[in-house]
Coordinates of C-alpha atoms in Angstrom, one line a residue:
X1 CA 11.7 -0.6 -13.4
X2 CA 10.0 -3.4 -15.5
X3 CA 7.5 -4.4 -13.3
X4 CA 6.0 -3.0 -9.3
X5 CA 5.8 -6.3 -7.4
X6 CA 8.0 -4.8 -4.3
X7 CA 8.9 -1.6 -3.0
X8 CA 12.0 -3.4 -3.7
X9 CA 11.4 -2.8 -7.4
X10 CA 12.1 0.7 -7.4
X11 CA 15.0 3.1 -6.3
X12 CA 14.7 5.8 -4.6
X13 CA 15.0 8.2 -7.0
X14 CA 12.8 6.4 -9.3
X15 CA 10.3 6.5 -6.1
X16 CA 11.0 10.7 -5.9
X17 CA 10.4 10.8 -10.0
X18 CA 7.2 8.4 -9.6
X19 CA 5.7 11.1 -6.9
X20 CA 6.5 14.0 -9.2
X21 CA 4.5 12.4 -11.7
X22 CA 1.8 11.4 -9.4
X23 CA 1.4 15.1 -8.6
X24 CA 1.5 16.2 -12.2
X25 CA -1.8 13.5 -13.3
X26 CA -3.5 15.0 -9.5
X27 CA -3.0 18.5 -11.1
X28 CA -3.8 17.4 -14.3
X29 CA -7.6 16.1 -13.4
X30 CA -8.3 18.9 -10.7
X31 CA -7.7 21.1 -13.7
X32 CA -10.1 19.1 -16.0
X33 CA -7.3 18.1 -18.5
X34 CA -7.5 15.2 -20.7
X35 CA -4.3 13.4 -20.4
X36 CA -4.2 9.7 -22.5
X37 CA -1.3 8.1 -22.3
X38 CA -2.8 4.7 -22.1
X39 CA -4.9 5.3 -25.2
X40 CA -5.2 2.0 -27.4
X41 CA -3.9 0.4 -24.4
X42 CA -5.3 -2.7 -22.2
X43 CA -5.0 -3.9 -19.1
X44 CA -5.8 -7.2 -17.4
X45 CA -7.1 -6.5 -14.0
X46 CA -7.0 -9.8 -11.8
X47 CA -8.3 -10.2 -8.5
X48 CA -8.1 -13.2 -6.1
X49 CA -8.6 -11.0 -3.6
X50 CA -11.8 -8.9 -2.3
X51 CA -11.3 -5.2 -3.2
X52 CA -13.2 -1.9 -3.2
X53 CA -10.1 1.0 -3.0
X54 CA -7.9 -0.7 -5.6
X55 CA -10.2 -2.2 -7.9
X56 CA -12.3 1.0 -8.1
X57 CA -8.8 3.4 -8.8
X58 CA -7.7 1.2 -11.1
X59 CA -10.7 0.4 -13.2
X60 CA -10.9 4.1 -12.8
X61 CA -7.4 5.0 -13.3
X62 CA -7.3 3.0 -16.8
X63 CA -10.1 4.7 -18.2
X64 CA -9.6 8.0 -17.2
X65 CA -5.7 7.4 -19.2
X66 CA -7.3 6.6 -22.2
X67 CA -7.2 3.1 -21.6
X68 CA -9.2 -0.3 -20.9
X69 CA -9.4 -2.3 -18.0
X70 CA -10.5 -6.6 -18.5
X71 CA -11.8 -7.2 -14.7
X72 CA -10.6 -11.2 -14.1
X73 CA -11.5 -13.1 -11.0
X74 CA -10.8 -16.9 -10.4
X75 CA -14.8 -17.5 -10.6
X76 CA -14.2 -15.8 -14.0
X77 CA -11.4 -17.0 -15.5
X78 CA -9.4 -20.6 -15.9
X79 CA -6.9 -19.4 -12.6
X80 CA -10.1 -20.6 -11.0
X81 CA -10.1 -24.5 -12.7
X82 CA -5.8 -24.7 -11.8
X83 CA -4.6 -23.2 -14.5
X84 CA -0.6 -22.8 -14.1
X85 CA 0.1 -18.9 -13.8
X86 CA 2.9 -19.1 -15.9
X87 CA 0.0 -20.2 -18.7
X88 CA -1.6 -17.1 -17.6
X89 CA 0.9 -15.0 -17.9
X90 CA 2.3 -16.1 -21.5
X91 CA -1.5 -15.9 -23.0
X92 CA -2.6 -12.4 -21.4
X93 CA 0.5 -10.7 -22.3
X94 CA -0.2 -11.6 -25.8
X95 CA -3.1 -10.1 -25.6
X96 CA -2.8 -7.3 -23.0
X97 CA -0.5 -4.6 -22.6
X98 CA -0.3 -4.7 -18.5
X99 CA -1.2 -7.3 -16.1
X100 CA -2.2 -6.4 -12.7
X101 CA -3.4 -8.5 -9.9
X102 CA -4.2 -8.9 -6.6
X103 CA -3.7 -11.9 -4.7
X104 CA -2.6 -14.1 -1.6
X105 CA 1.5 -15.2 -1.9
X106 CA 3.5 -13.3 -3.2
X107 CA 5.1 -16.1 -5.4
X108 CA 1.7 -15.3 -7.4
X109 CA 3.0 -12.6 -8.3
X110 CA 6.6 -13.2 -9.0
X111 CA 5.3 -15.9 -11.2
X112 CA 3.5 -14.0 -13.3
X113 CA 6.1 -11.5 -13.9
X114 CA 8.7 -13.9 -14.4
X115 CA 6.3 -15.3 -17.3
X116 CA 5.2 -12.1 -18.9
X117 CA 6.3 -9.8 -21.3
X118 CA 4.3 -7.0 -20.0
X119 CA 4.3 -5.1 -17.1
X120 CA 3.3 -6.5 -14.0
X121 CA 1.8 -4.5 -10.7
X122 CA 1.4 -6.0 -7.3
X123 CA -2.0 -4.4 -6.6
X124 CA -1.6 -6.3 -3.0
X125 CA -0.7 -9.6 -2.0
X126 CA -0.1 -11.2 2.0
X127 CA 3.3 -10.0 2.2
X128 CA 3.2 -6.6 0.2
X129 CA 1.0 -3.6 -0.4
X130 CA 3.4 -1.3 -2.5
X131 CA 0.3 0.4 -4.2
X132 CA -0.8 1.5 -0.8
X133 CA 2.7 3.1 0.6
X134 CA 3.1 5.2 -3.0
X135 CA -0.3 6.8 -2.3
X136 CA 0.6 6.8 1.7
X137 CA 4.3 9.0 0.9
X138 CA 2.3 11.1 -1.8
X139 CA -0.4 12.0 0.7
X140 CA 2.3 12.5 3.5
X141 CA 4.2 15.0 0.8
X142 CA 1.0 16.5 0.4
X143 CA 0.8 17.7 3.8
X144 CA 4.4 17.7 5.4
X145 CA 6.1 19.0 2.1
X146 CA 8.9 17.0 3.4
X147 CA 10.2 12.9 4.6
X148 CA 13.5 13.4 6.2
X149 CA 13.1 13.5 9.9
X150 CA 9.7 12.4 10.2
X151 CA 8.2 10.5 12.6
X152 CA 5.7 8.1 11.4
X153 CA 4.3 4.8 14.1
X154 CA 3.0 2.3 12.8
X155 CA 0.6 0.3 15.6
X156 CA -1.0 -3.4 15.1
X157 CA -0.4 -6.5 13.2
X158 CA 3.2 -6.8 11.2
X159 CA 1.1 -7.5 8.1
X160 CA 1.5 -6.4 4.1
X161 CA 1.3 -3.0 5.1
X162 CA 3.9 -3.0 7.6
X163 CA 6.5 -4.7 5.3
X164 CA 6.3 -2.2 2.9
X165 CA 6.4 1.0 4.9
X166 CA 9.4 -0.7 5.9
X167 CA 11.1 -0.2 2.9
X168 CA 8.8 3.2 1.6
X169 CA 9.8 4.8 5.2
X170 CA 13.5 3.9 4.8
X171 CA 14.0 5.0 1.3
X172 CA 12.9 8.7 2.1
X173 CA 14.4 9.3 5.1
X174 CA 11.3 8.7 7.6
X175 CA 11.7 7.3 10.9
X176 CA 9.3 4.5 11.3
X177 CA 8.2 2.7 14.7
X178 CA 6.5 -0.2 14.3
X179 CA 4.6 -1.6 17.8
X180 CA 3.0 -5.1 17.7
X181 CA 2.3 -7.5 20.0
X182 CA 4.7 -10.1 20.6
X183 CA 5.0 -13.1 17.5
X184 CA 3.0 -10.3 14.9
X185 CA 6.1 -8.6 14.1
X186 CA 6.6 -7.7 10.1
X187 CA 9.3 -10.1 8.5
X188 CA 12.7 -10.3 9.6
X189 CA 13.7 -9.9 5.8
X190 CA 11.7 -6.9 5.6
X191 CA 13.3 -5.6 8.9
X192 CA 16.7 -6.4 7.5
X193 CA 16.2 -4.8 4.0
X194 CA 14.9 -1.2 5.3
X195 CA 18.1 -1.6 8.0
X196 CA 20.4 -1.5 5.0
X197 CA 18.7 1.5 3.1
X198 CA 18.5 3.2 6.1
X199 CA 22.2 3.8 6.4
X200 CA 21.9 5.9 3.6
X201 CA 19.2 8.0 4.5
X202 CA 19.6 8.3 8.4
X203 CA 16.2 6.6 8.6
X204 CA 16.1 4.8 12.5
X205 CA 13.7 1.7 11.8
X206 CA 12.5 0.4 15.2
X207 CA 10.2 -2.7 16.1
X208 CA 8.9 -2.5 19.5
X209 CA 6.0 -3.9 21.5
X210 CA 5.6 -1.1 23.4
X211 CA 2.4 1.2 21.5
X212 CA 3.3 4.1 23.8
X213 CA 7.2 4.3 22.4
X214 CA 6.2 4.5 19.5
X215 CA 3.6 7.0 19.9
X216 CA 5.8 9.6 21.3
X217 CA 6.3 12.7 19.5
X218 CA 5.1 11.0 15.9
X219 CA 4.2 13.1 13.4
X220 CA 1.8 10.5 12.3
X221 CA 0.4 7.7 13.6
X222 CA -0.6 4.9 11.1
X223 CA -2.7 1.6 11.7
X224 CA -4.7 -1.0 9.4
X225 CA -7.0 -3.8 10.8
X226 CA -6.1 -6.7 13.2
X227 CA -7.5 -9.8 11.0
X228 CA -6.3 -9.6 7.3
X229 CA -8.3 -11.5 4.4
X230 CA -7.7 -15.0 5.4
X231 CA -7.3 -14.4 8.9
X232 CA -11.2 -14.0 10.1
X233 CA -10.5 -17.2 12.6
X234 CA -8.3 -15.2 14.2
X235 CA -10.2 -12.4 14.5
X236 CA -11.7 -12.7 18.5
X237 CA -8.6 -14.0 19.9
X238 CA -6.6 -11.2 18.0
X239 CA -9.1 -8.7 19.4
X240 CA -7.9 -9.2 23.1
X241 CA -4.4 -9.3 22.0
X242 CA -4.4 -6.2 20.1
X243 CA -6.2 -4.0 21.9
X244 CA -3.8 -2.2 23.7
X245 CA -2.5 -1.2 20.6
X246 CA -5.8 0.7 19.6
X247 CA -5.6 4.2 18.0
X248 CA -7.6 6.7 20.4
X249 CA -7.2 10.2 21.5
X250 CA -5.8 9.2 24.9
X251 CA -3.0 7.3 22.6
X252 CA -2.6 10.5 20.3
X253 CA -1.9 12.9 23.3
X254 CA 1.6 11.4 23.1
X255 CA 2.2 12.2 19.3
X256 CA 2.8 15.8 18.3
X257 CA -0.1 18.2 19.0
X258 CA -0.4 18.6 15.3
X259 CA -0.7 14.7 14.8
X260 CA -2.0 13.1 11.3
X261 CA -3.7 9.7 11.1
X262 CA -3.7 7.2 8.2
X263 CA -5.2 4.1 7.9
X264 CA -5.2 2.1 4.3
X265 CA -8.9 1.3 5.1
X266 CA -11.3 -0.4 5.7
X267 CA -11.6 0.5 8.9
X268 CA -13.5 -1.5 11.7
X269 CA -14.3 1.7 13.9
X270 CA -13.8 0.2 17.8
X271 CA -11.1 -1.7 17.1
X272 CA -8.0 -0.7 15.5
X273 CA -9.4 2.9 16.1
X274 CA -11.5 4.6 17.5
X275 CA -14.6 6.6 15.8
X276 CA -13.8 10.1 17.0
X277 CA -10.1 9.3 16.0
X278 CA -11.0 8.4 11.8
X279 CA -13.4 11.2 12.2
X280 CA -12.0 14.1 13.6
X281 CA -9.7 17.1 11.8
X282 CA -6.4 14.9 12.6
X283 CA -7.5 12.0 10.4
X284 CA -6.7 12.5 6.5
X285 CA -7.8 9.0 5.3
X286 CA -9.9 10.2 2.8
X287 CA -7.2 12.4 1.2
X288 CA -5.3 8.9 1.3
X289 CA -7.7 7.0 0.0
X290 CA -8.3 9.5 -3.2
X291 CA -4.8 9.4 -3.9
X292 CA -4.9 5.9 -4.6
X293 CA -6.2 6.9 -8.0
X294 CA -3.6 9.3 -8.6
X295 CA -0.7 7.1 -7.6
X296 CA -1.4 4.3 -9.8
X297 CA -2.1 6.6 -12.7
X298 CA 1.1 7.6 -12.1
X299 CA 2.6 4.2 -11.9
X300 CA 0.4 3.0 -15.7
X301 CA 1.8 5.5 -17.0
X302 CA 6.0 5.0 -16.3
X303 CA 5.6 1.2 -16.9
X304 CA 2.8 0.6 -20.1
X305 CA 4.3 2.6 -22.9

């Protein structure tokens, strides 16, 4: 694995050895142990993109490997005055020892990796989160202590985040139901990819429009918000569409009693889900959210050497 652009990018049992370590560095901090692996090292952190989660765990993440993180946005830098990624891309990895950034297309991304000779991470773009599902299968290890037979429904917009559970859910064996509403379905290539990998881990992959199939009998039941970055148009009309699809405790009483919830966050409380939902003892977002930090400290660490 040269670069993390896809969930593509990575096998599956570089995906099991990438967990492993991400357990290892969680251990390694709750214990108070200096681990620098990144020391003398630098890495260009780009965002197009507002972020709180992933800027903050990787700013953090950098640092606490012994490392040092150059924030760039397109305010900041030349990206914003047109300059051609591929220029990027050639310049910072001449000065930089990892690039990662955050973004709309994924071409963005693909072109700065193709022009590198660094490491590039996908820290999010429209059509991928891969950062997000690492942490998400970490924090679902955490809990479960296994993948294989697992239920996990995924309910709301076919966005980033449902693309790459695609893939994440049918490496490790989980069965993943994904309900949306009819023309918000994730993309047929993703669909068609986790299909393939799931013949060899007896994963089912369903897409449904029906919240309630998906629901039953999950072992956890996963959402993210309606109206991604870029889509606050669409955000009334999506609103009306969407709401059947909402995460609430009648919804839940069809998942296993023991039922976890996940949500990449932010959350807008009302819609997606409900208040009591994020906030009661079957919700372990926060857990999710921490191991952000500890899955990309993971991830530095295999690809910046």
């Amino acid at each position: 694995m040269k670069d993390f652009i896809s969930m593509l990018d990575i096998t599956k049992e570089e995906l099991a050895e990438l967990l492993e370590t991400t357990a290892v560095i969680k251990e390694k901090q709750k214990r108070g142990e200096i681990f620098q692996p990144l020391k003398g090292k630098t890495v260009a952190l780009i965002f197009e993109k507002p972020s709180t989660r992933t800027r903050v765990s990787f700013e953090v993440g950098v640092f606490q490997l012994g490392g040092h993180g150059v924030y760039m946005d397109t305010r900041g830098s030349q990206l914003g005055r047109g300059e051609p990624l591929k220029d990027t891309a050639r310049v910072l990895s001449r000065y930089v020892d990892g690039i990662v950034i955050r973004t709309f297309g994924q071409e963005r991304v693909v072109e700065i990796a193709r022009y590198s000779k660094v490491p590039v991470i996908n820290a999010l773009t429209d059509e991928e989160h891969p950062c997000q599902v690492v942490a998400d299968l970490f924090t679902i290890k955490e809990y479960l202590r296994k993948f294989k037979g697992l239920k996990v429904a995924y309910l709301g917009d076919g966005n980033n985040m449902c693309n790459s559970w695609l893939i994440g859910a049918a490496m490790t064996g989980i069965n993943f139901y994904a309900a949306t509403p009819e023309g918000y379905e994730p993309l047929a290539f993703y669909i068609e990819k986790a299909k393939e990998i799931a013949k060899t881990t007896d994963s089912e992959i369903v897409i449904t429009h029906d919240p309630l199939e998906a629901v039953k009998d999950a072992d956890i039941v996963y959402t993210d918000v309606w109206a991604s970055m870029g889509q606050e148009e669409e955000a009334e009309e999506r609103k009306e569409l969407f709401m059947p699809y909402q995460v609430n405790m009648k919804l839940l009483k069809h998942a296993k009693p023991d039922v976890l919830f996940m949500h990449c966050l932010p959350a807008h409380r009302g819609e997606e889900v409900t208040d009591d939902v994020i906030e009661s003892c079957r919700s372990i977002v926060w857990d999710q959210a921490e191991n952000r930090l500890h899955a990309q400290k993971a991830l530095l660490t295999k690809l910046i050497k």
